[in-house]
Amino acid sequence: MASERTLVIVKPDGVQRGLVGEIISRLERRGLRIVALDFRVIDPAVSSVHYAEHRGKPFYAGLVEYIGSGPSVIMVLEGPDVIRAVRTTVGVTNPAEAAAGTIRGDLGLERGRNLIHASDGAESASREIDLFFGDRMPLSYERDIDRWIVE
Ligand code: UDP
Ligand code: MG
């Protein structure tokens, strides 16, 4: 399958809890390639666009506050079927319901502190990569090991 890209955010709770390495490591160990990486406090102007689909919902104000409450790690990951693969590794939105073995299921307890964001489809991935990285294009490169990960 052709390579695709997805946007992943280790949210401020992941940074504060010292779980950046653990979370990136789980995704990297799946074989995914990091093609862009940034560390910054997400601006409300950006989070309001990123979470526009949730505007008006009861958790919206808390969500925008949470996502801007400290630095986040923002990255683009690449691999075959990466959008689906990452969502599976992340687990469902509510960590209390997320399967053991997933990032949210192993490391989180509540929806409002669920550690990580991952794009949910091709359209949102492309929109989110553009929103967070703009003209700072993700890199294209190969690793020697890729032929042992991708057929
Ligand atoms: N969220 C929340 N309460 C809810 C639903 C969502 O705090 O009842 C937050 C949570 O941080 C979630 C984000 O809003 O990750 C976006 O919600 P979405 O339904 O898109 O979940 P996701 O795609 O992150 O699994
Ligand atoms: Mg979502």
CSV table of C-alpha atoms and ligand atoms in Angstrom, one decimal:
chain,number,residue,atom,x,y,z
A,1,MET,CA,0.0,0.0,0.0
A,2,ALA,CA,1.2,3.5,-0.8
A,3,SER,CA,2.6,5.6,2.0
A,4,GLU,CA,0.3,8.2,3.7
A,5,ARG,CA,0.8,10.8,6.4
A,6,THR,CA,-1.0,11.6,9.6
A,7,LEU,CA,-0.8,14.4,12.2
A,8,VAL,CA,-0.1,13.4,15.8
A,9,ILE,CA,-0.1,15.6,18.9
A,10,VAL,CA,1.3,14.6,22.3
A,11,LYS,CA,-1.0,16.9,24.3
A,12,PRO,CA,0.2,19.0,27.3
A,13,ASP,CA,-0.7,16.3,29.8
A,14,GLY,CA,1.6,13.9,28.0
A,15,VAL,CA,4.5,16.4,28.1
A,16,GLN,CA,3.8,17.3,31.8
A,17,ARG,CA,3.7,13.6,32.8
A,18,GLY,CA,7.0,12.9,31.0
A,19,LEU,CA,5.4,10.5,28.5
A,20,VAL,CA,6.7,12.0,25.3
A,21,GLY,CA,9.4,9.4,24.9
A,22,GLU,CA,7.0,6.5,25.8
A,23,ILE,CA,4.4,7.7,23.3
A,24,ILE,CA,6.7,8.4,20.4
A,25,SER,CA,8.5,5.2,21.1
A,26,ARG,CA,5.3,3.1,20.8
A,27,LEU,CA,4.6,4.7,17.4
A,28,GLU,CA,8.2,4.5,16.2
A,29,ARG,CA,8.3,0.8,17.2
A,30,ARG,CA,5.4,0.1,15.0
A,31,GLY,CA,7.7,1.0,12.1
A,32,LEU,CA,6.3,4.5,11.4
A,33,ARG,CA,8.7,7.2,10.2
A,34,ILE,CA,8.8,10.7,11.7
A,35,VAL,CA,8.8,13.2,8.9
A,36,ALA,CA,8.1,16.4,10.9
A,37,LEU,CA,8.5,17.3,14.6
A,38,ASP,CA,7.8,20.4,16.6
A,39,PHE,CA,7.5,21.5,20.2
A,40,ARG,CA,5.3,24.5,21.0
A,41,VAL,CA,2.3,25.9,22.9
A,42,ILE,CA,-0.6,25.6,20.5
A,43,ASP,CA,-2.1,29.0,19.9
A,44,PRO,CA,-5.9,29.5,20.4
A,45,ALA,CA,-6.1,30.7,16.8
A,46,VAL,CA,-4.8,27.3,15.7
A,47,SER,CA,-6.7,25.1,18.1
A,48,SER,CA,-10.0,26.8,17.3
A,49,VAL,CA,-9.6,25.8,13.7
A,50,HIS,CA,-8.2,22.4,14.6
A,51,TYR,CA,-11.2,21.7,16.8
A,52,ALA,CA,-13.8,23.6,14.8
A,53,GLU,CA,-16.0,20.5,14.5
A,54,HIS,CA,-16.5,20.5,18.3
A,55,ARG,CA,-17.5,24.2,18.6
A,56,GLY,CA,-20.7,24.5,20.6
A,57,LYS,CA,-20.3,21.2,22.4
A,58,PRO,CA,-20.2,21.3,26.2
A,59,PHE,CA,-16.5,20.2,26.4
A,60,TYR,CA,-15.3,22.7,23.8
A,61,ALA,CA,-14.1,25.5,26.1
A,62,GLY,CA,-12.3,23.1,28.4
A,63,LEU,CA,-10.7,21.4,25.3
A,64,VAL,CA,-9.3,24.6,23.9
A,65,GLU,CA,-8.0,25.6,27.3
A,66,TYR,CA,-6.4,22.1,27.8
A,67,ILE,CA,-4.7,22.0,24.5
A,68,GLY,CA,-3.1,25.4,25.0
A,69,SER,CA,-2.2,24.8,28.7
A,70,GLY,CA,1.4,24.0,28.1
A,71,PRO,CA,3.7,22.8,25.3
A,72,SER,CA,2.7,20.0,23.0
A,73,VAL,CA,4.8,17.8,20.7
A,74,ILE,CA,3.4,18.0,17.2
A,75,MET,CA,4.5,15.5,14.5
A,76,VAL,CA,3.8,14.1,11.1
A,77,LEU,CA,4.2,10.3,10.8
A,78,GLU,CA,4.4,8.3,7.6
A,79,GLY,CA,3.8,4.7,6.6
A,80,PRO,CA,1.3,2.5,4.8
A,81,ASP,CA,-2.2,2.9,6.1
A,82,VAL,CA,-0.7,5.2,8.8
A,83,ILE,CA,-4.0,7.0,9.6
A,84,ARG,CA,-5.7,3.8,10.6
A,85,ALA,CA,-2.7,2.2,12.2
A,86,VAL,CA,-2.1,5.2,14.5
A,87,ARG,CA,-5.8,5.5,15.5
A,88,THR,CA,-5.7,1.9,16.5
A,89,THR,CA,-2.5,2.3,18.6
A,90,VAL,CA,-4.0,5.5,20.2
A,91,GLY,CA,-7.3,3.8,21.3
A,92,VAL,CA,-10.8,5.2,21.5
A,93,THR,CA,-11.4,8.8,22.8
A,94,ASN,CA,-12.3,7.8,26.4
A,95,PRO,CA,-9.3,6.1,28.0
A,96,ALA,CA,-11.6,4.3,30.4
A,97,GLU,CA,-13.0,2.4,27.4
A,98,ALA,CA,-9.8,2.2,25.4
A,99,ALA,CA,-8.4,-1.3,25.0
A,100,ALA,CA,-5.4,-2.4,27.1
A,101,GLY,CA,-2.3,-2.1,24.9
A,102,THR,CA,-3.4,1.2,23.4
A,103,ILE,CA,-1.8,4.5,24.4
A,104,ARG,CA,-4.9,5.9,26.0
A,105,GLY,CA,-5.9,2.5,27.5
A,106,ASP,CA,-2.5,2.0,29.1
A,107,LEU,CA,-1.7,5.5,30.1
A,108,GLY,CA,-4.9,7.5,30.6
A,109,LEU,CA,-8.1,7.6,32.6
A,110,GLU,CA,-10.4,10.5,31.4
A,111,ARG,CA,-11.5,11.9,28.0
A,112,GLY,CA,-10.4,15.4,29.0
A,113,ARG,CA,-6.9,14.2,29.6
A,114,ASN,CA,-6.4,11.6,26.9
A,115,LEU,CA,-2.8,12.4,26.1
A,116,ILE,CA,-2.7,12.3,22.3
A,117,HIS,CA,-4.4,13.4,19.1
A,118,ALA,CA,-4.3,11.6,15.8
A,119,SER,CA,-6.0,12.5,12.5
A,120,ASP,CA,-9.1,10.5,11.8
A,121,GLY,CA,-9.1,10.4,8.0
A,122,ALA,CA,-7.4,11.4,4.8
A,123,GLU,CA,-9.1,14.7,4.6
A,124,SER,CA,-8.4,15.7,8.2
A,125,ALA,CA,-4.8,14.5,8.0
A,126,SER,CA,-4.0,16.7,5.1
A,127,ARG,CA,-5.9,19.7,6.6
A,128,GLU,CA,-4.2,19.3,10.0
A,129,ILE,CA,-0.7,18.8,8.5
A,130,ASP,CA,-1.3,22.1,6.6
A,131,LEU,CA,-2.6,23.9,9.7
A,132,PHE,CA,0.3,22.9,12.0
A,133,PHE,CA,3.2,22.9,9.6
A,134,GLY,CA,2.1,25.2,6.7
A,135,ASP,CA,4.9,25.7,4.3
A,136,ARG,CA,7.4,23.9,6.6
A,137,MET,CA,7.1,20.8,4.4
A,138,PRO,CA,7.6,17.4,6.1
A,139,LEU,CA,10.8,15.7,4.9
A,140,SER,CA,10.9,12.8,2.4
A,141,TYR,CA,13.6,10.3,3.1
A,142,GLU,CA,14.1,6.5,3.4
A,143,ARG,CA,15.6,4.4,6.1
A,144,ASP,CA,17.7,1.3,5.4
A,145,ILE,CA,15.4,-0.7,7.7
A,146,ASP,CA,12.2,0.2,5.8
A,147,ARG,CA,12.3,-2.9,3.6
A,148,TRP,CA,12.1,-5.0,6.7
A,149,ILE,CA,8.9,-3.2,7.8
A,150,VAL,CA,7.1,-2.6,4.5
A,151,GLU,CA,6.8,-5.3,1.9
B,1,UDP,N1,-13.2,15.5,24.4
B,1,UDP,C1,-13.6,15.8,25.7
B,1,UDP,N2,-14.8,15.3,26.1
B,1,UDP,C2,-15.7,14.7,25.3
B,1,UDP,C3,-15.3,14.4,24.0
B,1,UDP,C4,-14.0,14.9,23.5
B,1,UDP,O1,-12.8,16.4,26.5
B,1,UDP,O2,-16.8,14.3,25.7
B,1,UDP,C5,-11.9,16.0,24.0
B,1,UDP,C6,-10.8,14.9,24.0
B,1,UDP,O3,-9.6,15.5,24.4
B,1,UDP,C7,-10.8,14.4,22.5
B,1,UDP,C8,-11.0,15.8,21.8
B,1,UDP,O4,-12.0,16.4,22.6
B,1,UDP,O5,-9.5,13.8,22.2
B,1,UDP,C9,-11.5,15.6,20.4
B,1,UDP,O6,-12.7,14.8,20.4
B,1,UDP,P1,-12.9,13.7,19.3
B,1,UDP,O7,-14.3,13.2,19.5
B,1,UDP,O8,-12.5,14.2,18.0
B,1,UDP,O9,-11.9,12.5,19.8
B,1,UDP,P2,-10.6,11.9,19.2
B,1,UDP,O10,-10.6,12.0,17.7
B,1,UDP,O11,-9.4,12.7,19.8
B,1,UDP,O12,-10.5,10.5,19.7
B,2,MG,MG,-11.1,13.7,16.5
